[in-house]
mmCIF file of C-alpha atoms in Angstrom:
data_model
loop_
_atom_site.group_PDB
_atom_site.id
_atom_site.type_symbol
_atom_site.label_atom_id
_atom_site.label_comp_id
_atom_site.label_asym_id
_atom_site.label_seq_id
_atom_site.Cartn_x
_atom_site.Cartn_y
_atom_site.Cartn_z
ATOM 1 C CA UNK B 1 169.707 -31.909 69.558
ATOM 2 C CA UNK B 2 168.937 -35.586 68.898
ATOM 3 C CA UNK B 3 165.668 -37.341 69.763
ATOM 4 C CA UNK B 4 167.027 -38.788 73.015
ATOM 5 C CA UNK B 5 168.169 -35.345 74.176
ATOM 6 C CA UNK B 6 164.775 -33.827 73.294
ATOM 7 C CA UNK B 7 162.917 -36.484 75.296
ATOM 8 C CA UNK B 8 165.272 -35.970 78.239
ATOM 9 C CA UNK B 9 164.771 -32.211 78.107
ATOM 10 C CA UNK B 10 160.969 -32.547 78.020
ATOM 11 C CA UNK B 11 161.006 -34.982 80.937
ATOM 12 C CA UNK B 12 163.225 -32.678 82.959
ATOM 13 C CA UNK B 13 160.910 -29.742 82.258
ATOM 14 C CA UNK B 14 157.872 -31.767 83.328
ATOM 15 C CA UNK B 15 159.534 -32.838 86.562
ATOM 16 C CA UNK B 16 160.608 -29.280 87.246
ATOM 17 C CA UNK B 17 157.065 -27.975 86.717
ATOM 18 C CA UNK B 18 155.688 -30.686 89.004
ATOM 19 C CA UNK B 19 158.177 -29.788 91.716
ATOM 20 C CA UNK B 20 157.207 -26.134 91.379
ATOM 21 C CA UNK B 21 153.522 -27.011 91.729
ATOM 22 C CA UNK B 22 152.702 -25.868 88.186
ATOM 23 C CA UNK B 23 150.796 -28.974 87.124
ATOM 24 C CA UNK B 24 147.507 -28.085 85.499
ATOM 25 C CA UNK B 25 144.469 -29.987 86.742
ATOM 26 C CA UNK B 26 142.781 -32.199 84.195
ATOM 27 C CA UNK B 27 139.820 -30.707 82.359
ATOM 28 C CA UNK B 28 136.447 -31.665 83.911
ATOM 29 C CA UNK B 29 134.950 -34.747 82.309
ATOM 30 C CA UNK B 30 131.433 -34.853 80.889
ATOM 31 C CA UNK B 31 130.115 -38.368 81.631
ATOM 32 C CA UNK B 32 129.044 -40.271 78.533
ATOM 33 C CA UNK B 33 127.300 -42.986 80.498
ATOM 34 C CA UNK B 34 126.565 -43.969 84.086
ATOM 35 C CA UNK B 35 129.708 -44.080 86.246
ATOM 36 C CA UNK B 36 129.744 -45.834 89.600
ATOM 37 C CA UNK B 37 131.869 -43.506 91.704
ATOM 38 C CA UNK B 38 131.717 -46.073 94.515
ATOM 39 C CA UNK B 39 131.980 -49.615 93.161
ATOM 40 C CA UNK B 40 130.857 -51.490 96.288
ATOM 41 C CA UNK B 41 134.215 -53.254 96.616
ATOM 42 C CA UNK B 42 136.916 -50.717 97.428
ATOM 43 C CA UNK B 43 137.757 -47.016 97.185
ATOM 44 C CA UNK B 44 139.148 -47.159 93.660
ATOM 45 C CA UNK B 45 138.581 -43.839 91.902
ATOM 46 C CA UNK B 46 138.166 -42.021 95.214
ATOM 47 C CA UNK B 47 140.506 -40.125 97.509
ATOM 48 C CA UNK B 48 140.096 -39.240 101.167
ATOM 49 C CA UNK B 49 140.934 -36.204 103.265
ATOM 50 C CA UNK B 50 140.829 -35.557 107.001
ATOM 51 C CA UNK B 51 141.603 -32.235 108.627
ATOM 52 C CA UNK B 52 143.975 -33.748 111.176
ATOM 53 C CA UNK B 53 145.766 -36.363 109.045
ATOM 54 C CA UNK B 54 145.440 -35.173 105.433
ATOM 55 C CA UNK B 55 145.186 -37.967 102.858
ATOM 56 C CA UNK B 56 146.126 -40.601 105.440
ATOM 57 C CA UNK B 57 143.216 -42.386 107.144
ATOM 58 C CA UNK B 58 144.784 -44.177 110.124
ATOM 59 C CA UNK B 59 141.439 -44.508 111.941
ATOM 60 C CA UNK B 60 139.631 -46.099 109.011
ATOM 61 C CA UNK B 61 137.037 -43.328 108.794
ATOM 62 C CA UNK B 62 136.271 -44.434 105.226
ATOM 63 C CA UNK B 63 135.957 -48.136 104.556
ATOM 64 C CA UNK B 64 133.873 -50.701 102.679
ATOM 65 C CA UNK B 65 131.658 -53.087 104.651
ATOM 66 C CA UNK B 66 131.328 -56.802 103.982
ATOM 67 C CA UNK B 67 127.937 -56.210 102.379
ATOM 68 C CA UNK B 68 129.287 -53.621 99.949
ATOM 69 C CA UNK B 69 128.409 -50.299 101.600
ATOM 70 C CA UNK B 70 130.634 -47.274 101.972
ATOM 71 C CA UNK B 71 130.930 -46.726 105.728
ATOM 72 C CA UNK B 72 131.802 -43.210 106.909
ATOM 73 C CA UNK B 73 132.417 -43.460 110.646
ATOM 74 C CA UNK B 74 132.085 -39.728 111.344
ATOM 75 C CA UNK B 75 135.320 -39.680 113.344
ATOM 76 C CA UNK B 76 136.741 -36.325 112.314
ATOM 77 C CA UNK B 77 136.114 -33.713 109.644
ATOM 78 C CA UNK B 78 136.872 -34.262 105.987
ATOM 79 C CA UNK B 79 135.535 -36.079 102.966
ATOM 80 C CA UNK B 80 135.761 -38.804 100.388
ATOM 81 C CA UNK B 81 136.207 -37.303 96.911
ATOM 82 C CA UNK B 82 136.155 -38.347 93.289
ATOM 83 C CA UNK B 83 139.653 -38.367 91.823
ATOM 84 C CA UNK B 84 138.285 -36.695 88.691
ATOM 85 C CA UNK B 85 136.427 -33.459 88.079
ATOM 86 C CA UNK B 86 133.046 -33.556 86.302
ATOM 87 C CA UNK B 87 130.816 -31.157 84.413
ATOM 88 C CA UNK B 88 127.304 -31.418 83.002
ATOM 89 C CA UNK B 89 126.312 -34.332 85.211
ATOM 90 C CA UNK B 90 123.643 -35.739 87.478
ATOM 91 C CA UNK B 91 125.000 -37.203 90.702
ATOM 92 C CA UNK B 92 122.958 -39.735 92.657
ATOM 93 C CA UNK B 93 123.631 -40.423 96.330
ATOM 94 C CA UNK B 94 121.682 -42.922 98.444
ATOM 95 C CA UNK B 95 122.536 -42.838 102.150
ATOM 96 C CA UNK B 96 121.243 -43.670 105.598
ATOM 97 C CA UNK B 97 122.412 -42.654 109.046
ATOM 98 C CA UNK B 98 124.261 -44.937 111.423
ATOM 99 C CA UNK B 99 124.282 -44.768 115.222
ATOM 100 C CA UNK B 100 127.344 -42.614 115.958
ATOM 101 C CA UNK B 101 126.778 -38.931 116.754
ATOM 102 C CA UNK B 102 129.089 -36.119 117.780
ATOM 103 C CA UNK B 103 127.714 -36.336 121.311
ATOM 104 C CA UNK B 104 125.570 -33.212 121.041
ATOM 105 C CA UNK B 105 121.844 -32.583 120.661
ATOM 106 C CA UNK B 106 121.891 -31.112 117.143
ATOM 107 C CA UNK B 107 120.762 -32.935 114.016
ATOM 108 C CA UNK B 108 122.835 -35.543 112.226
ATOM 109 C CA UNK B 109 124.963 -33.719 109.715
ATOM 110 C CA UNK B 110 126.811 -34.358 106.463
ATOM 111 C CA UNK B 111 126.862 -32.930 102.977
ATOM 112 C CA UNK B 112 127.290 -33.645 99.279
ATOM 113 C CA UNK B 113 129.771 -31.121 97.885
ATOM 114 C CA UNK B 114 129.412 -30.244 94.205
ATOM 115 C CA UNK B 115 131.889 -28.726 91.734
ATOM 116 C CA UNK B 116 134.732 -28.799 94.249
ATOM 117 C CA UNK B 117 137.933 -27.065 93.156
ATOM 118 C CA UNK B 118 141.229 -25.929 94.628
ATOM 119 C CA UNK B 119 143.477 -27.778 97.045
ATOM 120 C CA UNK B 120 142.290 -30.402 99.507
ATOM 121 C CA UNK B 121 141.359 -28.687 102.745
ATOM 122 C CA UNK B 122 141.440 -25.289 101.046
ATOM 123 C CA UNK B 123 138.320 -24.244 102.960
ATOM 124 C CA UNK B 124 139.153 -24.160 106.658
ATOM 125 C CA UNK B 125 141.401 -27.191 106.387
ATOM 126 C CA UNK B 126 138.303 -29.378 106.104
ATOM 127 C CA UNK B 127 136.650 -28.983 102.684
ATOM 128 C CA UNK B 128 137.314 -27.856 99.126
ATOM 129 C CA UNK B 129 135.789 -24.735 97.593
ATOM 130 C CA UNK B 130 132.407 -25.945 96.377
ATOM 131 C CA UNK B 131 128.631 -25.702 96.558
ATOM 132 C CA UNK B 132 127.240 -27.913 99.297
ATOM 133 C CA UNK B 133 123.978 -29.790 99.024
ATOM 134 C CA UNK B 134 123.149 -30.116 102.700
ATOM 135 C CA UNK B 135 122.295 -33.567 104.078
ATOM 136 C CA UNK B 136 121.622 -32.501 107.678
ATOM 137 C CA UNK B 137 118.320 -33.721 109.093
ATOM 138 C CA UNK B 138 115.474 -31.359 108.214
ATOM 139 C CA UNK B 139 117.756 -29.417 105.854
ATOM 140 C CA UNK B 140 118.318 -31.938 103.066
ATOM 141 C CA UNK B 141 118.597 -29.998 99.824
ATOM 142 C CA UNK B 142 119.683 -26.642 101.268
ATOM 143 C CA UNK B 143 122.497 -25.119 99.200
ATOM 144 C CA UNK B 144 125.558 -23.497 100.783
ATOM 145 C CA UNK B 145 128.521 -21.784 99.064
ATOM 146 C CA UNK B 146 131.780 -22.990 100.636
ATOM 147 C CA UNK B 147 134.547 -20.516 99.940
ATOM 148 C CA UNK B 148 138.180 -21.497 100.222
ATOM 149 C CA UNK B 149 141.596 -20.561 98.891
ATOM 150 C CA UNK B 150 143.909 -21.656 96.137
ATOM 151 C CA UNK B 151 147.384 -22.959 96.892
ATOM 152 C CA UNK B 152 148.770 -19.432 96.471
ATOM 153 C CA UNK B 153 146.372 -18.095 99.108
ATOM 154 C CA UNK B 154 144.032 -16.277 96.725
ATOM 155 C CA UNK B 155 140.285 -16.720 97.211
ATOM 156 C CA UNK B 156 138.282 -19.065 94.992
ATOM 157 C CA UNK B 157 135.078 -17.344 93.783
ATOM 158 C CA UNK B 158 132.037 -19.340 94.915
ATOM 159 C CA UNK B 159 128.455 -18.220 94.512
ATOM 160 C CA UNK B 160 124.994 -18.839 93.114
ATOM 161 C CA UNK B 161 121.782 -16.968 92.311
ATOM 162 C CA UNK B 162 118.266 -18.192 93.094
ATOM 163 C CA UNK B 163 114.689 -16.948 93.185
ATOM 164 C CA UNK B 164 113.649 -16.804 96.826
ATOM 165 C CA UNK B 165 110.913 -15.909 99.233
ATOM 166 C CA UNK B 166 111.507 -15.098 102.888
ATOM 167 C CA UNK B 167 109.772 -17.394 105.361
ATOM 168 C CA UNK B 168 108.237 -16.232 108.648
ATOM 169 C CA UNK B 169 111.636 -16.949 110.245
ATOM 170 C CA UNK B 170 113.352 -14.529 107.838
ATOM 171 C CA UNK B 171 115.351 -17.234 106.048
ATOM 172 C CA UNK B 172 115.411 -17.346 102.219
ATOM 173 C CA UNK B 173 113.791 -20.366 100.601
ATOM 174 C CA UNK B 174 113.894 -21.284 96.956
ATOM 175 C CA UNK B 175 110.669 -20.397 95.161
ATOM 176 C CA UNK B 176 110.266 -20.395 91.404
ATOM 177 C CA UNK B 177 109.296 -16.856 90.406
ATOM 178 C CA UNK B 178 110.500 -15.356 93.668
ATOM 179 C CA UNK B 179 112.892 -12.440 94.116
ATOM 180 C CA UNK B 180 116.382 -13.064 92.649
ATOM 181 C CA UNK B 181 119.144 -13.148 95.259
ATOM 182 C CA UNK B 182 122.849 -13.894 94.941
ATOM 183 C CA UNK B 183 124.589 -15.958 97.610
ATOM 184 C CA UNK B 184 128.332 -15.914 98.193
ATOM 185 C CA UNK B 185 127.873 -17.186 101.752
ATOM 186 C CA UNK B 186 124.937 -18.071 103.974
ATOM 187 C CA UNK B 187 122.374 -20.744 103.152
ATOM 188 C CA UNK B 188 119.651 -21.112 100.529
ATOM 189 C CA UNK B 189 116.985 -23.167 102.261
ATOM 190 C CA UNK B 190 115.001 -25.784 100.387
ATOM 191 C CA UNK B 191 111.487 -24.785 99.364
ATOM 192 C CA UNK B 192 109.477 -26.336 102.232
ATOM 193 C CA UNK B 193 111.969 -25.999 105.064
ATOM 194 C CA UNK B 194 109.833 -25.975 108.235
ATOM 195 C CA UNK B 195 110.158 -22.514 109.889
ATOM 196 C CA UNK B 196 109.424 -24.098 113.281
ATOM 197 C CA UNK B 197 112.050 -26.827 112.957
ATOM 198 C CA UNK B 198 114.354 -26.840 115.997
ATOM 199 C CA UNK B 199 117.208 -28.875 114.434
ATOM 200 C CA UNK B 200 117.314 -31.379 117.292
ATOM 201 C CA UNK B 201 118.700 -34.886 116.893
ATOM 202 C CA UNK B 202 116.407 -37.244 114.947
ATOM 203 C CA UNK B 203 113.468 -34.821 114.798
ATOM 204 C CA UNK B 204 111.559 -34.170 111.564
ATOM 205 C CA UNK B 205 110.198 -31.054 109.943
ATOM 206 C CA UNK B 206 106.533 -30.815 109.090
ATOM 207 C CA UNK B 207 107.047 -31.214 105.324
ATOM 208 C CA UNK B 208 110.306 -33.172 105.219
ATOM 209 C CA UNK B 209 110.677 -35.409 102.161
ATOM 210 C CA UNK B 210 113.847 -37.164 103.324
ATOM 211 C CA UNK B 211 113.355 -40.700 104.641
ATOM 212 C CA UNK B 212 112.990 -41.442 108.363
ATOM 213 C CA UNK B 213 116.183 -42.414 110.150
ATOM 214 C CA UNK B 214 117.169 -46.001 109.376
ATOM 215 C CA UNK B 215 115.796 -45.811 105.830
ATOM 216 C CA UNK B 216 117.591 -44.839 102.624
ATOM 217 C CA UNK B 217 117.319 -41.291 101.290
ATOM 218 C CA UNK B 218 117.986 -40.627 97.597
ATOM 219 C CA UNK B 219 119.464 -37.260 96.639
ATOM 220 C CA UNK B 220 119.918 -36.295 92.981
ATOM 221 C CA UNK B 221 121.767 -33.130 92.005
ATOM 222 C CA UNK B 222 121.996 -31.986 88.410
ATOM 223 C CA UNK B 223 124.803 -29.560 87.589
ATOM 224 C CA UNK B 224 124.823 -28.283 84.032
ATOM 225 C CA UNK B 225 125.486 -24.977 82.311
ATOM 226 C CA UNK B 226 125.904 -23.111 85.583
ATOM 227 C CA UNK B 227 122.612 -24.384 87.007
ATOM 228 C CA UNK B 228 122.005 -26.794 89.881
ATOM 229 C CA UNK B 229 118.761 -28.577 90.688
ATOM 230 C CA UNK B 230 118.216 -30.798 93.723
ATOM 231 C CA UNK B 231 115.717 -33.606 94.124
ATOM 232 C CA UNK B 232 115.191 -35.547 97.354
ATOM 233 C CA UNK B 233 113.341 -38.852 97.039
ATOM 234 C CA UNK B 234 112.018 -37.604 93.698
ATOM 235 C CA UNK B 235 110.823 -34.198 94.965
ATOM 236 C CA UNK B 236 112.269 -31.044 93.416
ATOM 237 C CA UNK B 237 113.370 -29.041 96.475
ATOM 238 C CA UNK B 238 115.920 -26.462 95.280
ATOM 239 C CA UNK B 239 117.263 -24.770 92.186
ATOM 240 C CA UNK B 240 119.831 -22.093 91.377
ATOM 241 C CA UNK B 241 121.736 -20.544 88.468
ATOM 242 C CA UNK B 242 124.914 -18.569 87.782
ATOM 243 C CA UNK B 243 126.778 -21.163 89.819
ATOM 244 C CA UNK B 244 130.512 -20.805 90.381
ATOM 245 C CA UNK B 245 132.392 -23.074 90.217
ATOM 246 C CA UNK B 246 130.392 -24.706 87.414
ATOM 247 C CA UNK B 247 132.411 -27.953 87.414
ATOM 248 C CA UNK B 248 134.716 -29.893 89.701
ATOM 249 C CA UNK B 249 135.057 -32.916 91.933
ATOM 250 C CA UNK B 250 132.226 -34.392 93.986
ATOM 251 C CA UNK B 251 132.659 -34.994 97.724
ATOM 252 C CA UNK B 252 130.788 -36.646 100.601
ATOM 253 C CA UNK B 253 131.582 -35.198 104.010
ATOM 254 C CA UNK B 254 132.404 -36.761 107.338
ATOM 255 C CA UNK B 255 131.216 -34.350 109.994
ATOM 256 C CA UNK B 256 130.891 -36.156 113.307
ATOM 257 C CA UNK B 257 128.035 -38.516 112.382
ATOM 258 C CA UNK B 258 128.068 -42.066 111.059
ATOM 259 C CA UNK B 259 126.803 -42.502 107.509
ATOM 260 C CA UNK B 260 126.324 -45.430 105.132
ATOM 261 C CA UNK B 261 126.282 -45.007 101.338
ATOM 262 C CA UNK B 262 124.981 -47.650 98.940
ATOM 263 C CA UNK B 263 124.830 -45.580 95.733
ATOM 264 C CA UNK B 264 127.241 -42.875 94.598
ATOM 265 C CA UNK B 265 127.275 -42.409 90.845
ATOM 266 C CA UNK B 266 127.141 -39.817 88.040
ATOM 267 C CA UNK B 267 125.019 -39.857 84.916
ATOM 268 C CA UNK B 268 125.136 -37.839 81.702
ATOM 269 C CA UNK B 269 122.699 -35.020 81.021
ATOM 270 C CA UNK B 270 120.464 -35.838 78.031
ATOM 271 C CA UNK B 271 121.049 -33.423 75.168
#
């Protein structure tokens, strides 16, 4: 077989594998320096997903404003995602709420999804399998396993372990030195989650560290070696270990509420 025939055979095999859905995802990337996931100009390096329209965004749910912000209108359920998977990183998200709500009385809601794997919409048609850092009012920094399925229908293992203490409301909150508990569903509440919080639109918990509505909130999540830590406006609010998946894409949800993002970037973990 000559060189031309070999090249043709390899190309044919690659196309056949692609058609059969056998492409292997790229290995997660460890950032070597700061990477602006959102560049303030366009959606380069990002992909979008909506439950009702897939990768198409006919309503312009995700767009860039004239002053360089990522505008998420909240019209529908889905996300904007990095086109690459990452490992051993610190992601920084700075956001503030807009005016649009879902028309109900519950808190404004969105999430930062970490280590997302599997097909788009693999979890309920809306998300990817991942660990969510909650952004809902009063709950910023809660951690939630989101379990979905692979393309072949098999379940993607998602879970985490944390030291917890039960509050007077019976919900588990992260507490260093608490009782170890493994989560494969449910919600790990941040350390000072107000037990009397009613989760009503634009209300605040007694010890909330997120910024008041209209101001920017900074969330930093470090994912490294199967551990996740969450800081909100500089305050350590949650921590877990034995995280699965331990690497993947990073997503910002649209979940019925308008959101503006000015910073979305990853940084390396110092060695």
